XYZ file of C-alpha atoms in Angstrom:
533
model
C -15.341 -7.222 14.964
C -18.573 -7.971 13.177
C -18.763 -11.041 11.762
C -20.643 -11.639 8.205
C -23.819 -13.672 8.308
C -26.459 -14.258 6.213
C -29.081 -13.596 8.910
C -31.024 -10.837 8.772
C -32.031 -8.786 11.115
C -35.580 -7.625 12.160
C -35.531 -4.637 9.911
C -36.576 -4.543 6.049
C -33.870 -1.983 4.710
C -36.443 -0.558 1.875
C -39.146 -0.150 4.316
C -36.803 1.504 7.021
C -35.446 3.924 5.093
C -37.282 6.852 6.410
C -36.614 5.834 9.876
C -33.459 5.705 9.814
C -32.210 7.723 7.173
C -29.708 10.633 7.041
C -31.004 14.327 6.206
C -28.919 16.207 2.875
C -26.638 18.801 4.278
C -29.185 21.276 2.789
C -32.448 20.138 4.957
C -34.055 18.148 3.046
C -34.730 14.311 3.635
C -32.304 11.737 2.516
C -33.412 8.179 3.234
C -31.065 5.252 4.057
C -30.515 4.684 0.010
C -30.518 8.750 -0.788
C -28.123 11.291 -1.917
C -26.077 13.039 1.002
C -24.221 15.661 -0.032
C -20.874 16.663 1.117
C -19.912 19.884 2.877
C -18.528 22.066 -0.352
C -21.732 20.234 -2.253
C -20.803 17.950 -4.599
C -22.681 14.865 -4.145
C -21.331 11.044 -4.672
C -24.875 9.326 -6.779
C -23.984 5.824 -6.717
C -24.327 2.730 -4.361
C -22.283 1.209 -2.061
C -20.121 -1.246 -3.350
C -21.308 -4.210 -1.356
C -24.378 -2.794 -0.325
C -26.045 -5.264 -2.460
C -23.711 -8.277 -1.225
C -26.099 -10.718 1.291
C -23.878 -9.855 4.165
C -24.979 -8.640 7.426
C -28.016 -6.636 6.626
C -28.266 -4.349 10.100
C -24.226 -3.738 9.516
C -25.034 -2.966 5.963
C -27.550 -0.496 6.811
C -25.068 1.155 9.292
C -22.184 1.196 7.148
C -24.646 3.483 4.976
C -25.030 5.809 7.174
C -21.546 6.151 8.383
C -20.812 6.363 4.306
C -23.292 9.265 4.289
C -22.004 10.895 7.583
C -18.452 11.206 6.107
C -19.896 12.460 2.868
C -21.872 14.791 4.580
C -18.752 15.929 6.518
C -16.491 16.174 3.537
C -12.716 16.103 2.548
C -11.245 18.035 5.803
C -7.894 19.417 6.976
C -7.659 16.032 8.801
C -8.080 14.685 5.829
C -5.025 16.487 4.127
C -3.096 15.221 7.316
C -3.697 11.998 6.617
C -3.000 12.087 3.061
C 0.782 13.036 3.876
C 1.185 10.964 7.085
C -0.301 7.757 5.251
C 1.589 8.673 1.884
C 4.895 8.639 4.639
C 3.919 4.892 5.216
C 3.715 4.171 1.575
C 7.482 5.959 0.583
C 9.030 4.027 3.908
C 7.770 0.784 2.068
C 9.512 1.521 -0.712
C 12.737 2.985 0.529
C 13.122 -0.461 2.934
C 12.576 -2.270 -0.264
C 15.367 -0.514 -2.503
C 17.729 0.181 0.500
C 18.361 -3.845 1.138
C 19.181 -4.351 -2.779
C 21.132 -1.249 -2.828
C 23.533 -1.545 0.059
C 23.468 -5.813 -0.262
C 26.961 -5.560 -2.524
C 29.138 -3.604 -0.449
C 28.097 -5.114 2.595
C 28.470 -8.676 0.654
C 31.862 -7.778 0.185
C 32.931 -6.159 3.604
C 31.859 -9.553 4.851
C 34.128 -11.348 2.839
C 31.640 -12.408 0.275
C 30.545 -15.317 2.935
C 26.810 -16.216 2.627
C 23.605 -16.054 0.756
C 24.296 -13.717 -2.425
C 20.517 -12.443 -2.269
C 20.881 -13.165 1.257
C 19.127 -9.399 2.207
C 16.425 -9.718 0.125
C 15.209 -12.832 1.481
C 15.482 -10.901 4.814
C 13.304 -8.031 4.174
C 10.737 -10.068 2.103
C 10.662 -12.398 5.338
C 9.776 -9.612 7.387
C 7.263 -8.059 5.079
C 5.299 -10.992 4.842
C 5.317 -11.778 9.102
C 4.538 -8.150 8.843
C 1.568 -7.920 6.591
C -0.071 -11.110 8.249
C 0.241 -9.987 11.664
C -0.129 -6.095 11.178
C -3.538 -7.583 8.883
C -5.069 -9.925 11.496
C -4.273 -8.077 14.562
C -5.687 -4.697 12.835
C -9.040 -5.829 12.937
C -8.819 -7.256 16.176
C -7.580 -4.716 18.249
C -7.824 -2.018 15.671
C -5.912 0.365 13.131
C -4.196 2.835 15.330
C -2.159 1.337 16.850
C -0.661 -1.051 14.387
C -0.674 2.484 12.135
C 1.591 4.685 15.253
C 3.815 1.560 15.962
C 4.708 -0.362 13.014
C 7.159 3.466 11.527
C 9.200 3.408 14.853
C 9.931 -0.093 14.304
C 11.181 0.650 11.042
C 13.185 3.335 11.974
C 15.252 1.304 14.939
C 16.097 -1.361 12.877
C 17.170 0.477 10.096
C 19.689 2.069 11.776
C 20.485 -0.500 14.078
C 21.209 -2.447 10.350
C 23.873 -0.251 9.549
C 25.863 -0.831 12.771
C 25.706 -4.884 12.205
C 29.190 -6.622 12.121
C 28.043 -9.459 9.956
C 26.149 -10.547 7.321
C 24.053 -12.291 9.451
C 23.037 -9.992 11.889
C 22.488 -7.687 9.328
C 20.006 -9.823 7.693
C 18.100 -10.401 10.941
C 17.483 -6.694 10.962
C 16.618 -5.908 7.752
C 13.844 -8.872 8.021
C 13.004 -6.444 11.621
C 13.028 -3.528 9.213
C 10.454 -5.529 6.848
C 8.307 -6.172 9.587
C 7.562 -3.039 10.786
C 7.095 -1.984 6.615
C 5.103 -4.639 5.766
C 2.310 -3.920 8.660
C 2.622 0.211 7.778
C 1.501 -0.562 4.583
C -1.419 -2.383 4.889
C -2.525 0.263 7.397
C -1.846 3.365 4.951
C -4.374 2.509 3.054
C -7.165 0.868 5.181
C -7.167 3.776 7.743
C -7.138 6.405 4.560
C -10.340 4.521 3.221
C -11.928 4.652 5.672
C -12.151 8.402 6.696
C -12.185 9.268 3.044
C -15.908 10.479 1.316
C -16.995 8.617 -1.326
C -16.249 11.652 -4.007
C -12.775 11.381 -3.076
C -11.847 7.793 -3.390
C -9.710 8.206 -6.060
C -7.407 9.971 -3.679
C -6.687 6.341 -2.827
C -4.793 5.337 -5.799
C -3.435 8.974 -6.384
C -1.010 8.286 -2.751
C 0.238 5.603 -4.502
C 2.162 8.527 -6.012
C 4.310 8.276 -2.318
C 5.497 5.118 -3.359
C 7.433 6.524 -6.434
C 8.672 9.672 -3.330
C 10.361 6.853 -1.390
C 11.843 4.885 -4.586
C 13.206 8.679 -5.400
C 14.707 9.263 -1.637
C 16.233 5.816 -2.087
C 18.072 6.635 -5.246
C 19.042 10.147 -4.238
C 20.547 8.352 -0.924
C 22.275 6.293 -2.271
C 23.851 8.682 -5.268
C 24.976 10.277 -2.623
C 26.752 7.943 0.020
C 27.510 4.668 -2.939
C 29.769 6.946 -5.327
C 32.219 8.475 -2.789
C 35.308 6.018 -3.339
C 36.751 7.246 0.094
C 33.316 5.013 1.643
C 33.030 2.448 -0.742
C 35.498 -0.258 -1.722
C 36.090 -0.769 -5.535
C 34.470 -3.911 -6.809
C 37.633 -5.886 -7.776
C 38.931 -5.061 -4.429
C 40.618 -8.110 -2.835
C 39.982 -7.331 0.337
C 37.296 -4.682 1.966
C 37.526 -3.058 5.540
C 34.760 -1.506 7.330
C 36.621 1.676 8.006
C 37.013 2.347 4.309
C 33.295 0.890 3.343
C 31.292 2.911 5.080
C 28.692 3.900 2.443
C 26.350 1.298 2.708
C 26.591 2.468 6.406
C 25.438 5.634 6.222
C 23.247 4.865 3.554
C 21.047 3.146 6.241
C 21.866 5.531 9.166
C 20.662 8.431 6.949
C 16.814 6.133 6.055
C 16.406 5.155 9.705
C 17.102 8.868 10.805
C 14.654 10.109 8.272
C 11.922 7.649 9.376
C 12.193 8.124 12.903
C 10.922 11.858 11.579
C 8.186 10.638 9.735
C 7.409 8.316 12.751
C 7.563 11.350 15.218
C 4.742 13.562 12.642
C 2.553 11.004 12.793
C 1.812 11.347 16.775
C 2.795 14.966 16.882
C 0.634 16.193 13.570
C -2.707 14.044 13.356
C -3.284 12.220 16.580
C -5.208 9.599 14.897
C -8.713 8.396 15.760
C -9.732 5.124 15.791
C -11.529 4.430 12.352
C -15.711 4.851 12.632
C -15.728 1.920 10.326
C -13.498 -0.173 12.722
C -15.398 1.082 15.675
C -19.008 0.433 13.773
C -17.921 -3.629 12.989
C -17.114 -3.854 16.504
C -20.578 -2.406 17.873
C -19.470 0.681 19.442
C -22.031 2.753 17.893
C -21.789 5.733 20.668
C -18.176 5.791 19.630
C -18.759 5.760 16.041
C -21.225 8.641 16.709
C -18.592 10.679 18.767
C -15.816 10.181 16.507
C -18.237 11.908 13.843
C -19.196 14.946 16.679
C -15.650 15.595 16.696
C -14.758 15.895 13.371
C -18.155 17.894 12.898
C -17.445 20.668 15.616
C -14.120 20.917 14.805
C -14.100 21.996 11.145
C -17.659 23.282 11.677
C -19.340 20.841 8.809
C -22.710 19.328 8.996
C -23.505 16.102 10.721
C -26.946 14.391 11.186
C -25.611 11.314 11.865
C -27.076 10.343 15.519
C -27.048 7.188 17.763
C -30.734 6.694 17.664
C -30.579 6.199 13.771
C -27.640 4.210 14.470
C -29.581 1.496 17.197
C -32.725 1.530 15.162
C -30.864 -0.713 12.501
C -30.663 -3.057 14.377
C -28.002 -5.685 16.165
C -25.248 -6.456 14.029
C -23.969 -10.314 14.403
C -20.983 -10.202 16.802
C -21.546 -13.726 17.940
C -17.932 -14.213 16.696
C -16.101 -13.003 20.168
C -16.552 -16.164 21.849
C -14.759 -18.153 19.628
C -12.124 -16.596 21.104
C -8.574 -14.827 19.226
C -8.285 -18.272 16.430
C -12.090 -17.784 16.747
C -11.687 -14.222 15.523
C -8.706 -15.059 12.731
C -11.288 -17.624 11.054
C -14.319 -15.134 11.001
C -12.229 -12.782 9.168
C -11.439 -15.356 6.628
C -14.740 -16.563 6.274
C -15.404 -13.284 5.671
C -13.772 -12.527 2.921
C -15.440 -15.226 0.917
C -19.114 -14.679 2.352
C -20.827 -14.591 -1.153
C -19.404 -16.131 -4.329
C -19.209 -13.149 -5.785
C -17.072 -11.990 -2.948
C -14.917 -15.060 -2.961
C -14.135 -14.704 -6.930
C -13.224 -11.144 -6.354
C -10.732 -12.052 -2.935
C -8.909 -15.135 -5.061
C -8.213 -12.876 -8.025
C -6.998 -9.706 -5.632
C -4.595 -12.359 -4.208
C -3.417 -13.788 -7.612
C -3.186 -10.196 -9.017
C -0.957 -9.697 -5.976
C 1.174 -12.793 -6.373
C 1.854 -11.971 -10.033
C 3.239 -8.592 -9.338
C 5.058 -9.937 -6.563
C 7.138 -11.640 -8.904
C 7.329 -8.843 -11.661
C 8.090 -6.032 -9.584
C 10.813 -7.562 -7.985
C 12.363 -8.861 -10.976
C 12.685 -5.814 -12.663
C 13.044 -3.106 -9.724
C 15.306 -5.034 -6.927
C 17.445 -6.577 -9.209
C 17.622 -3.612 -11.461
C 20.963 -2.369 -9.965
C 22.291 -5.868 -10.830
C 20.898 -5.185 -14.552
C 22.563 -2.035 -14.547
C 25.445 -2.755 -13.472
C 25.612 -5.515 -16.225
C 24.946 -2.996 -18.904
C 26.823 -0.377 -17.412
C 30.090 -2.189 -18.509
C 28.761 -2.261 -22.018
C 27.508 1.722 -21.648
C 31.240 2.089 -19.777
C 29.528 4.185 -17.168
C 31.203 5.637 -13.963
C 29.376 4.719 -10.564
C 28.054 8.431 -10.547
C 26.572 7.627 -13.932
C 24.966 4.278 -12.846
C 23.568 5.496 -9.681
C 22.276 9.045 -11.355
C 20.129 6.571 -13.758
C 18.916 4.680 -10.766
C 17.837 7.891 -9.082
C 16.283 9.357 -12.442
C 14.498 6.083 -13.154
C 13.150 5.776 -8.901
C 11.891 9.456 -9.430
C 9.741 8.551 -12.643
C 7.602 6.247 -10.496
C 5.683 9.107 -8.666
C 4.025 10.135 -11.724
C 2.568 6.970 -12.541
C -0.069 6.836 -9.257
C -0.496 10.856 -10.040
C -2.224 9.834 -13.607
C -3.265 6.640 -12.551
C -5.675 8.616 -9.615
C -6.836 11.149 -12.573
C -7.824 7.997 -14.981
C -9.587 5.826 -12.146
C -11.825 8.905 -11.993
C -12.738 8.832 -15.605
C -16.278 6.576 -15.727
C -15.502 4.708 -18.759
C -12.062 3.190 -17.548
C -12.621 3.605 -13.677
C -10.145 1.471 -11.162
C -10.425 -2.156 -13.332
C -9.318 -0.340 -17.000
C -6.560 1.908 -15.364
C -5.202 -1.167 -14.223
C -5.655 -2.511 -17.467
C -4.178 0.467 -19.693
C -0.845 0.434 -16.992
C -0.653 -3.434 -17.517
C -0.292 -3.403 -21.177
C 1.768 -0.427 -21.570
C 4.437 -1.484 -18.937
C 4.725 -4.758 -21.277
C 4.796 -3.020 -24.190
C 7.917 -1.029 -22.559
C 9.361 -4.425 -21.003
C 9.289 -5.922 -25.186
C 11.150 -2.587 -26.116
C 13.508 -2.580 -23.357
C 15.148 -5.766 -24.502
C 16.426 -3.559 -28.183
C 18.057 -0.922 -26.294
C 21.477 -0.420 -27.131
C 22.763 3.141 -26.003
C 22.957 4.623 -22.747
C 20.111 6.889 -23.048
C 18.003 4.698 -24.360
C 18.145 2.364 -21.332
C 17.415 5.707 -18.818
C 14.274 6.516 -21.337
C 13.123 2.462 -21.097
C 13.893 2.739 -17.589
C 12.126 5.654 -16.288
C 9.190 4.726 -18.883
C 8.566 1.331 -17.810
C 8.860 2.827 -13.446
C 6.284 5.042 -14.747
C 3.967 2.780 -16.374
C 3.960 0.023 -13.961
C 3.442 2.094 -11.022
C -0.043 3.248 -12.779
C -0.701 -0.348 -12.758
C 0.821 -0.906 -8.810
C -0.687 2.304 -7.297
C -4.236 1.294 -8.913
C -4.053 -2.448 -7.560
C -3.049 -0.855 -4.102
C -6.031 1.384 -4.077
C -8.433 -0.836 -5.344
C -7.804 -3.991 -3.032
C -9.007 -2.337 0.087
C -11.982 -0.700 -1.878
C -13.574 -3.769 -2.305
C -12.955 -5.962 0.537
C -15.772 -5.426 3.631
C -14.331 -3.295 5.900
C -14.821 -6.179 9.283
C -12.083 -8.357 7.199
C -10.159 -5.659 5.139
C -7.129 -4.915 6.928
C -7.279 -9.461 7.162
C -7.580 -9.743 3.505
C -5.786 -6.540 2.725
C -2.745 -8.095 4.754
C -2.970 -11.509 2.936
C -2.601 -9.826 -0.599
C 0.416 -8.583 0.683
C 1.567 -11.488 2.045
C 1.249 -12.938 -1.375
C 3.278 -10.320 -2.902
C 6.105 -11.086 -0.639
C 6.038 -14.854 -1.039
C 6.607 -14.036 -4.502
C 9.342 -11.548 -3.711
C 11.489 -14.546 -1.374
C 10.811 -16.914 -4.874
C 12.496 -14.225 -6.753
C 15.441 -13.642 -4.395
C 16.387 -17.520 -5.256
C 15.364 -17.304 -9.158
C 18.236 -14.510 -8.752
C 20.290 -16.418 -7.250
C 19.939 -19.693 -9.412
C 19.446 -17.830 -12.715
C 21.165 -14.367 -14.416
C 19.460 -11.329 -13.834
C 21.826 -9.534 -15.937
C 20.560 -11.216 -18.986
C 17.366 -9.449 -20.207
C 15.114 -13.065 -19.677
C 13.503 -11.378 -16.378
C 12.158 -8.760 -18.747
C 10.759 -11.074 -21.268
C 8.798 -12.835 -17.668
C 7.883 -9.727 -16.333
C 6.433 -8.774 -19.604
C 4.442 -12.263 -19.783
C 3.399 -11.606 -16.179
C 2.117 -8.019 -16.795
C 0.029 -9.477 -19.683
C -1.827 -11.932 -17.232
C -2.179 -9.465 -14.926
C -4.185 -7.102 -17.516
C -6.368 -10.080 -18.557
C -7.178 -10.847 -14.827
C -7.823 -6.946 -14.390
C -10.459 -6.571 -16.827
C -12.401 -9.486 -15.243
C -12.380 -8.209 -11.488
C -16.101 -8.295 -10.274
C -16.436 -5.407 -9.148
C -16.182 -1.696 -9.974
C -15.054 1.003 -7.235
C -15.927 4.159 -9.602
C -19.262 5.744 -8.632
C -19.889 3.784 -5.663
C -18.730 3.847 -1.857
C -16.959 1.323 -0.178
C -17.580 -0.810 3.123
């Protein structure tokens, strides 16, 4: 992996330009700093987003022509392959999330109510967070594909492995195993994504956040269907619960792990993914970065002038790194992320915008059935009723990514006012919520408030990786994430030592949301217009 030095090399960018430079899909010249156009000719004007950044300059001056190689390509069927195959990752996340909250109760009470209440969630937000770190460190050391093809079978085994467990400790161990595997499959969906995608089509990014609100929606649907049944659930007042007449939560996670093992088995079968040319470029493997582009050129017969030669006459990139050996390696990538000031102010805010959702989100979607529940007394609902809600409300989170993608697109709002917009209106909702009073009033909060804050969610998910350098971004990518699931274990014991049924989580979450706005609005940099790293 490259590292990031201040050095520069022995080429002046400005006065290389015509050296190096690209050629426009139509002929003419392009320069290293000119417009390339993609392959159905629409054409991305803008910069690179850290182009201007004092990193590495030969790496810089590569990454631009790799940027104008895949523009120059254009949006591909492989593309549209890896917009379902990553969008799978992103809707497993979710579904691992919801399924621990959602069969925690009944398996609770199988077990004799003896443990940890919120035992499960601690579990799975354990996992995520080894997850994320290790899936984010060891992705840019020994590169995306393989963390991306391995992390959805280890989902799928110990999900339904899970759902076999005799206690409510072994359960736990393998719902944190089921975390692990979801927390690294995350940060890959959308660092591998990125870094195929032209520049045009960046949005795309926060628009498969939209798979997020798909697996929330699978989750509830699940579950409506195996948690009602009375002849696999016990009744909650039940003094004692057997496993042969509590087998919901059972098939609940037999049913996930099944479905995920699928999605595992498309991802080899369908796309059988290349190693990223932005991964291979940061590691100096130009000939491979230049092959990787040959292939996808000859195979959908698009344009590519992309060549080694241009590639070498940059220069050397600094890769003085590797003999600092693997520690060696985990520091660069830190460093990294904090090479300019202006870099450093935009990593510590990504990480505190991360750690305040990881606290909101949780609060208000984990411990929802818990708030439900609650409520549902007062609304006298059946379990059909309560779990119909929790699927309606799941499903109204994959429209919120859908309109966040077409508003990040807009030039006066871009990625940092989307964010912004779903902020403020999700605690607008969470104020409202707390009045509601009739049944169908607390769907419409509900599904209003999954909407909103999943504009807000799939935005910040999409615009983390834009802006880190892509040597460090699965690293820093990984760390946000680990962030989010510190947050997520706090929560688990603020659940357990406080009420979640009361509506004082809402009135936090709402607080939280409002920070998270302000902190939006002063992000450094701006995605819209411009290519990232």
């Amino acid at each position: 992996m490259a590292a990031i030095s201040p050095q520069r090399s022995h080429l002046d960018p400005d006065k290389e330009d015509q050296k190096v430079g690209a050629r426009r899909s139509d002929g003419g010249p392009a320069g290293l700093h000119n417009d390339v156009r993609n392959a159905d000719g629409s054409s991305l004007v803008g910069s690179d987003i850290l182009g201007l950044e004092a990193l590495d300059p030969a790496l810089n001056m590569k990454m631009h022509l790799v940027n104008d190689a895949i523009d120059e390509i254009g949006w591909t069927p492989y593309h549209t392959k890896l917009f379902f195959l990553n969008g799978f990752g992103y809707a497993v996340d979710s579904l691992i999330l919801l399924f621990q909250s959602i069969i925690a109760g009944q398996a609770f009470q199988e077990f004799g109510r003896k443990g940890y209440v919120n035992g499960m969630t601690i579990a799975v937000y354990v996992g995520m967070l080894a997850g994320a770190i290790f899936w984010g460190f060891g992705a840019d050391i020994i590169g995306r594909k393989y963390a991306f093809n391995i992390s959805l079978f280890i989902c799928s085994t110990s999900c339904v492995v899970a759902g076999a467990m005799p206690t409510w400790e072994s359960l736990g161990v393998f719902i944190a195993l089921l975390g692990f595997g979801g927390g690294g499959n995350l940060v890959m969906d959308t660092t591998v994504f990125l870094e195929f995608l032209p520049g045009s089509k960046q949005w795309l990014l926060t628009f498969l956040a939209a798979w997020w609100g798909v697996g929330q929606a699978v989750a509830g649907f699940i579950a409506w269907g195996f948690m009602v049944p009375r002849k696999w659930n016990c009744d909650a007042d039940a003094v004692t619960c057997s496993k042969d007449e509590n087998w919901g939560w059972r098939y609940t996670l037999f049913t996930g792990g099944a479905l995920v093992f699928l999605l595992s088995l498309l991802r080899i079968t369908v796309v059988r993914l290349r190693e990223t040319p932005k991964y291979l470029l940061g590691m100096g493997k130009d000939a491979e970065v230049v092959e990787t582009f040959e292939y996808l050129s000859h195979k959908y017969n698009r344009p590519c002038s992309l060549t080694l030669e241009k590639l070498e006459a940059c220069g050397t990139i600094n890769n003085s790194h590797k003999k600092g050996g693997f520690f060696g390696e985990l520091m660069v990538h830190l460093r990294g992320l904090f090479s300019t000031k202006k870099m450093g102010i935009s990593t510590g805010m990504i990480w505190f915008s991360w750690t305040l959702i990881g606290l909101a989100y949780p609060l208000f979607n984990v411990f929802l059935p818990q708030y439900l529940a609650a409520r549902g007394a007062e609304f006298n609902r059946t379990p059909f009723e309560t779990w119909r809600n929790y699927a309606l409300t799941n499903v109204s989170g994959i429209f919120g990514p859908m309109l966040a993608g077409l508003l990040c697109n807009i030039k006066v709002l871009g990625r940092r006012y989307t964010m912004v917009i779903g902020a403020l209106i999700t605690c607008a909702f969470f104020f409202g919520y707390t009045a509601v009073r009739k049944d169908y009033q607390d769907v419409l909060f509900t599904c209003l408030i999954n909407f909103c804050l999943n504009i807000y969610y799939g935005t910040l998910y999409a615009y983390t990786p834009e802006v880190l350098p892509s040597a460090h971004r699965a690293t820093g990518n990984g760390i946000s994430v680990a962030f989010n699931r510190i947050m997520g274990i706090i929560s688990a014991v603020v659940a357990s030592e406080g009420n979640t049924a009361t509506s004082v989580p809402i009135y936090v979450c709402a607080a939280l949301f409002i920070v998270a706005a302000i902190t939006s609005a002063l992000f450094p940099f701006e995605p819209y217009g411009r290519r990232s790293s």
